[in-house]
Short mmCIF file of C-alpha atoms and ligand atoms in Angstrom, two decimals:
data_model
loop_
_atom_site.label_atom_id
_atom_site.label_comp_id
_atom_site.label_asym_id
_atom_site.label_seq_id
_atom_site.Cartn_x
_atom_site.Cartn_y
_atom_site.Cartn_z
CA UNK A 2 48.86 -1.35 15.03
CA UNK A 3 51.40 -1.20 17.87
CA UNK A 4 50.57 0.80 21.01
CA UNK A 5 52.75 3.84 21.70
CA UNK A 6 55.64 3.28 24.12
CA UNK A 7 54.45 4.32 27.58
CA UNK A 8 57.72 5.62 29.06
CA UNK A 9 61.31 6.68 28.37
CA UNK A 10 62.81 3.16 28.31
CA UNK A 11 61.31 0.02 26.79
CA UNK A 12 62.54 -3.52 26.37
CA UNK A 13 65.15 -4.88 26.11
CA UNK A 14 63.65 -6.27 22.93
CA UNK A 15 65.03 -8.79 20.43
CA UNK A 16 65.61 -6.69 17.33
CA UNK A 17 65.85 -7.95 13.74
CA UNK A 18 69.13 -6.09 13.32
CA UNK A 19 70.45 -5.19 16.77
CA UNK A 20 70.39 -8.34 18.90
CA UNK A 21 69.07 -7.38 22.33
CA UNK A 22 68.28 -3.70 22.43
CA UNK A 23 67.18 -1.32 25.17
CA UNK A 24 64.93 1.26 23.51
CA UNK A 25 64.85 4.96 24.37
CA UNK A 26 61.73 6.96 23.60
CA UNK A 27 62.23 10.74 23.63
CA UNK A 28 58.79 11.53 22.23
CA UNK A 29 55.44 12.00 24.02
CA UNK A 30 53.68 8.90 25.38
CA UNK A 31 50.07 9.98 24.77
CA UNK A 32 50.18 10.96 21.08
CA UNK A 33 52.40 10.32 18.09
CA UNK A 34 54.67 13.21 17.17
CA UNK A 35 56.88 12.88 14.10
CA UNK A 36 58.31 14.85 11.18
CA UNK A 37 57.00 12.11 8.85
CA UNK A 38 53.63 10.42 8.46
CA UNK A 39 54.74 7.25 6.68
CA UNK A 40 52.04 5.21 4.95
CA UNK A 41 53.33 2.06 6.66
CA UNK A 42 54.04 3.34 10.20
CA UNK A 43 53.37 0.60 12.77
CA UNK A 44 52.26 3.21 15.30
CA UNK A 45 49.48 4.39 12.96
CA UNK A 46 49.14 7.82 11.41
CA UNK A 47 51.02 10.77 12.94
CA UNK A 48 48.89 12.91 15.29
CA UNK A 49 51.23 15.95 15.18
CA UNK A 50 53.27 16.27 12.00
CA UNK A 51 55.96 18.88 12.58
CA UNK A 52 59.64 19.81 12.74
CA UNK A 53 58.85 22.53 15.28
CA UNK A 54 58.86 21.45 18.91
CA UNK A 55 57.89 24.73 20.55
CA UNK A 56 54.31 23.60 21.31
CA UNK A 57 55.40 20.19 22.56
CA UNK A 58 58.29 20.84 24.95
CA UNK A 59 56.22 20.07 28.05
CA UNK A 60 55.25 16.67 26.65
CA UNK A 61 58.84 15.50 26.19
CA UNK A 62 61.03 13.82 28.83
CA UNK A 63 63.65 15.95 30.57
CA UNK A 64 67.36 15.43 30.03
CA UNK A 65 67.93 14.57 33.73
CA UNK A 66 65.13 11.96 33.78
CA UNK A 67 66.44 10.26 30.62
CA UNK A 68 69.99 10.06 31.97
CA UNK A 69 68.79 8.79 35.36
CA UNK A 70 66.77 5.98 33.76
CA UNK A 71 69.59 4.98 31.43
CA UNK A 72 72.09 4.98 34.30
CA UNK A 73 69.77 2.76 36.33
CA UNK A 74 69.50 0.31 33.41
CA UNK A 75 73.28 0.29 32.87
CA UNK A 76 73.87 -0.43 36.57
CA UNK A 77 71.23 -3.20 36.65
CA UNK A 78 71.78 -6.90 35.92
CA UNK A 79 69.60 -6.72 32.77
CA UNK A 80 71.59 -7.78 29.71
CA UNK A 81 71.45 -5.83 26.43
CA UNK A 82 73.83 -5.32 23.49
CA UNK A 83 72.56 -1.94 22.30
CA UNK A 84 70.97 1.22 23.61
CA UNK A 85 68.79 2.43 20.75
CA UNK A 86 67.17 5.82 20.20
CA UNK A 87 63.85 5.05 18.54
CA UNK A 88 60.36 5.14 20.13
CA UNK A 89 57.16 7.06 19.33
CA UNK A 90 58.43 9.18 16.44
CA UNK A 91 61.69 10.85 15.47
CA UNK A 92 64.22 11.02 18.37
CA UNK A 93 66.24 13.93 16.95
CA UNK A 94 63.18 16.19 17.21
CA UNK A 95 63.93 16.46 20.95
CA UNK A 96 65.80 19.75 21.34
CA UNK A 97 68.10 18.25 23.96
CA UNK A 98 69.02 15.27 21.80
CA UNK A 99 72.72 16.38 21.57
CA UNK A 100 73.04 16.66 25.37
CA UNK A 101 71.14 13.41 25.91
CA UNK A 102 73.34 11.56 23.40
CA UNK A 103 76.51 13.00 24.99
CA UNK A 104 75.32 12.02 28.48
CA UNK A 105 74.44 8.47 27.48
CA UNK A 106 77.76 8.14 25.69
CA UNK A 107 79.60 9.13 28.86
CA UNK A 108 77.52 6.75 31.03
CA UNK A 109 78.03 3.89 28.59
CA UNK A 110 81.82 4.44 28.50
CA UNK A 111 81.99 4.45 32.28
CA UNK A 112 79.54 1.64 33.15
CA UNK A 113 79.27 -0.80 30.21
CA UNK A 114 81.80 0.00 27.49
CA UNK A 115 80.79 -3.00 25.37
CA UNK A 116 77.22 -1.78 24.85
CA UNK A 117 76.81 0.11 21.58
CA UNK A 118 74.64 3.17 20.99
CA UNK A 119 72.36 3.08 17.94
CA UNK A 120 70.06 5.69 16.41
CA UNK A 121 67.04 4.88 14.25
CA UNK A 122 66.26 8.16 12.50
CA UNK A 123 63.95 9.15 9.67
CA UNK A 124 66.81 11.42 8.42
CA UNK A 125 65.20 14.80 9.13
CA UNK A 126 67.69 15.33 11.98
CA UNK A 127 70.50 15.71 9.44
CA UNK A 128 68.93 19.00 8.36
CA UNK A 129 69.84 20.51 11.76
CA UNK A 130 73.48 21.37 12.53
CA UNK A 131 73.41 20.51 16.24
CA UNK A 132 71.83 17.15 15.50
CA UNK A 133 74.51 16.36 12.91
CA UNK A 134 77.19 17.21 15.47
CA UNK A 135 75.56 14.85 18.00
CA UNK A 136 76.19 11.93 15.65
CA UNK A 137 79.71 11.72 17.12
CA UNK A 138 78.07 10.05 20.16
CA UNK A 139 76.30 7.40 18.07
CA UNK A 140 78.15 4.18 17.23
CA UNK A 141 75.64 2.84 14.71
CA UNK A 142 73.51 5.46 12.93
CA UNK A 143 70.60 4.20 10.78
CA UNK A 144 68.84 6.62 8.45
CA UNK A 145 65.62 6.07 6.57
CA UNK A 146 65.52 6.45 2.77
CA UNK A 147 62.41 4.90 1.20
CA UNK A 148 62.35 6.75 -2.12
CA UNK A 149 64.66 7.92 -4.89
CA UNK A 150 62.82 11.12 -5.81
CA UNK A 151 60.86 13.95 -4.22
CA UNK A 152 57.48 12.89 -5.61
CA UNK A 153 57.63 9.37 -4.20
CA UNK A 154 59.18 10.66 -0.96
CA UNK A 155 56.12 12.89 -0.47
CA UNK A 156 53.74 10.01 -1.19
CA UNK A 157 55.45 7.45 1.10
CA UNK A 158 56.86 9.51 3.98
CA UNK A 159 54.47 12.51 3.78
CA UNK A 160 56.88 14.88 5.56
CA UNK A 161 56.18 18.00 7.62
CA UNK A 162 56.23 21.25 5.66
CA UNK A 163 59.70 22.56 4.90
CA UNK A 164 61.32 19.13 4.59
CA UNK A 165 62.98 18.84 1.16
CA UNK A 166 64.08 15.44 -0.15
CA UNK A 167 67.21 16.61 -1.96
CA UNK A 168 68.51 18.47 1.10
CA UNK A 169 68.26 15.26 3.13
CA UNK A 170 70.12 13.24 0.49
CA UNK A 171 72.84 15.90 0.18
CA UNK A 172 73.34 15.94 3.95
CA UNK A 173 73.38 12.14 4.18
CA UNK A 174 75.97 11.97 1.40
CA UNK A 175 78.36 14.07 3.55
CA UNK A 176 78.24 11.62 6.46
CA UNK A 177 80.65 8.71 6.81
CA UNK A 178 79.90 5.13 7.91
CA UNK A 179 76.14 5.41 8.05
CA UNK A 180 73.57 2.68 7.45
CA UNK A 181 70.51 3.23 5.30
CA UNK A 182 67.22 1.51 6.03
CA UNK A 183 64.48 1.19 3.45
CA UNK A 184 60.98 -0.22 3.75
CA UNK A 185 59.93 -1.68 0.41
CA UNK A 186 56.28 -1.85 -0.55
CA UNK A 187 54.13 -2.81 -3.51
CA UNK A 188 50.67 -1.44 -4.32
CA UNK A 189 50.00 2.31 -4.23
CA UNK A 190 52.43 3.92 -3.60
CA UNK A 191 55.06 1.41 -4.69
CA UNK A 192 58.84 1.82 -4.48
CA UNK A 193 59.63 -1.49 -6.19
CA UNK A 194 58.70 -0.81 -9.83
CA UNK A 195 61.58 -0.41 -12.30
CA UNK A 196 61.68 3.38 -12.44
CA UNK A 197 61.34 3.80 -8.66
CA UNK A 198 64.20 1.37 -8.12
CA UNK A 199 66.40 3.09 -10.75
CA UNK A 200 66.01 6.46 -8.93
CA UNK A 201 66.52 4.81 -5.56
CA UNK A 202 69.78 3.13 -6.60
CA UNK A 203 71.06 6.49 -7.91
CA UNK A 204 70.38 8.06 -4.53
CA UNK A 205 72.16 5.22 -2.73
CA UNK A 206 75.18 5.76 -5.00
CA UNK A 207 75.19 9.44 -4.00
CA UNK A 208 75.06 8.64 -0.29
CA UNK A 209 77.66 5.83 -0.37
CA UNK A 210 76.52 4.27 2.95
CA UNK A 211 78.33 1.48 4.68
CA UNK A 212 75.35 -0.83 4.11
CA UNK A 213 71.71 -0.72 3.02
CA UNK A 214 69.13 -2.74 4.91
CA UNK A 215 65.88 -3.40 3.06
CA UNK A 216 62.72 -4.53 4.79
CA UNK A 217 59.34 -5.86 3.89
CA UNK A 218 56.26 -4.93 5.89
CA UNK A 219 55.79 -7.40 8.69
CA UNK A 220 52.87 -5.99 10.66
CA UNK A 221 49.49 -4.41 9.89
CA UNK A 222 49.85 -0.94 8.35
CA UNK A 223 47.52 2.08 8.46
CA UNK A 224 47.25 2.47 4.66
CA UNK A 225 45.39 -0.45 3.10
CA UNK A 226 46.54 0.31 -0.47
CA UNK A 227 50.10 -0.91 0.07
CA UNK A 228 51.17 -4.56 0.01
CA UNK A 229 53.99 -6.65 1.35
CA UNK A 230 56.95 -7.41 -0.93
CA UNK A 231 57.53 -11.15 -1.03
CA UNK A 232 60.84 -12.58 0.29
CA UNK A 233 61.99 -13.76 -3.17
CA UNK A 234 61.48 -10.22 -4.54
CA UNK A 235 63.35 -8.73 -1.59
CA UNK A 236 66.28 -11.05 -2.36
CA UNK A 237 66.20 -10.10 -6.03
CA UNK A 238 66.16 -6.35 -5.23
CA UNK A 239 69.04 -6.80 -2.76
CA UNK A 240 71.11 -8.53 -5.45
CA UNK A 241 70.22 -5.89 -8.03
CA UNK A 242 71.09 -3.08 -5.59
CA UNK A 243 74.40 -4.69 -4.82
CA UNK A 244 75.24 -5.11 -8.51
CA UNK A 245 74.21 -1.57 -9.51
CA UNK A 246 75.74 0.36 -6.61
CA UNK A 247 78.62 -1.81 -5.37
CA UNK A 248 77.19 -1.39 -1.85
CA UNK A 249 76.06 -4.27 0.38
CA UNK A 250 72.26 -4.64 0.46
CA UNK A 251 70.98 -6.82 3.27
CA UNK A 252 67.36 -8.06 3.15
CA UNK A 253 65.37 -8.52 6.38
CA UNK A 254 62.07 -10.40 6.51
CA UNK A 255 60.18 -12.61 8.90
S1 SF4 B 20 59.42 8.16 10.58
FE1 SF4 B 20 59.11 6.30 11.78
S2 SF4 B 20 57.77 6.94 13.49
FE2 SF4 B 20 57.68 8.59 11.94
S3 SF4 B 20 55.87 8.08 10.71
FE3 SF4 B 20 57.65 7.16 9.69
S4 SF4 B 20 57.79 5.03 10.46
FE4 SF4 B 20 56.44 6.22 11.86
#
């Protein structure tokens, strides 16, 4: 398992999709807080599974501290291509995410206009109006969709109570120019058998993203019943997805 990020900024790291990326962690540093508890999460199982931040506000970084650290990084000589919201859980759970995103957008425009701002989200943020509005400050939004139906969604992502699969897909389908990310896994649960893939491709057709990025597991995972999808199978699923949806599927593996 990976250790939790220990501060607000981490990296820059070489990312499989984003070149050199400076990570921003808006979640606590001493425990994992997320609205999902994915079977494959590299940070291990979620300690606090919730959409409600009221008991956790004091454990989250303040708006002013985040902007100060990002400004320092933008003024430094350290090179990076992206600033990426990611970290120990779901970034849009931070109540000040809209103000933080707006502030970073303004700093980026002023200090390093070539750097792009990315968001890696598990998609629960799209259920909240203010978070959807904040997407105007994100250049490259990535949203997680690992399943094509509610039953498999609950088995793979194990969401906090109140999170409904179809509401997420409906909200995603109203957004323009988004990227979808999917972790594929065999074993139990599996999202690569024929019926799981058929439902998944239907959901991708509803969303009409700009691109779908599919991943295999590349690190140890907390649930020992799931297995890595082999590179040849990832290629085959990417081709099938492309043929059935007309949308570009890009496979990523190590
Ligand atoms: S959404 Fe991301 S951080 Fe949260 S449990 Fe899933 S993989 Fe881990």
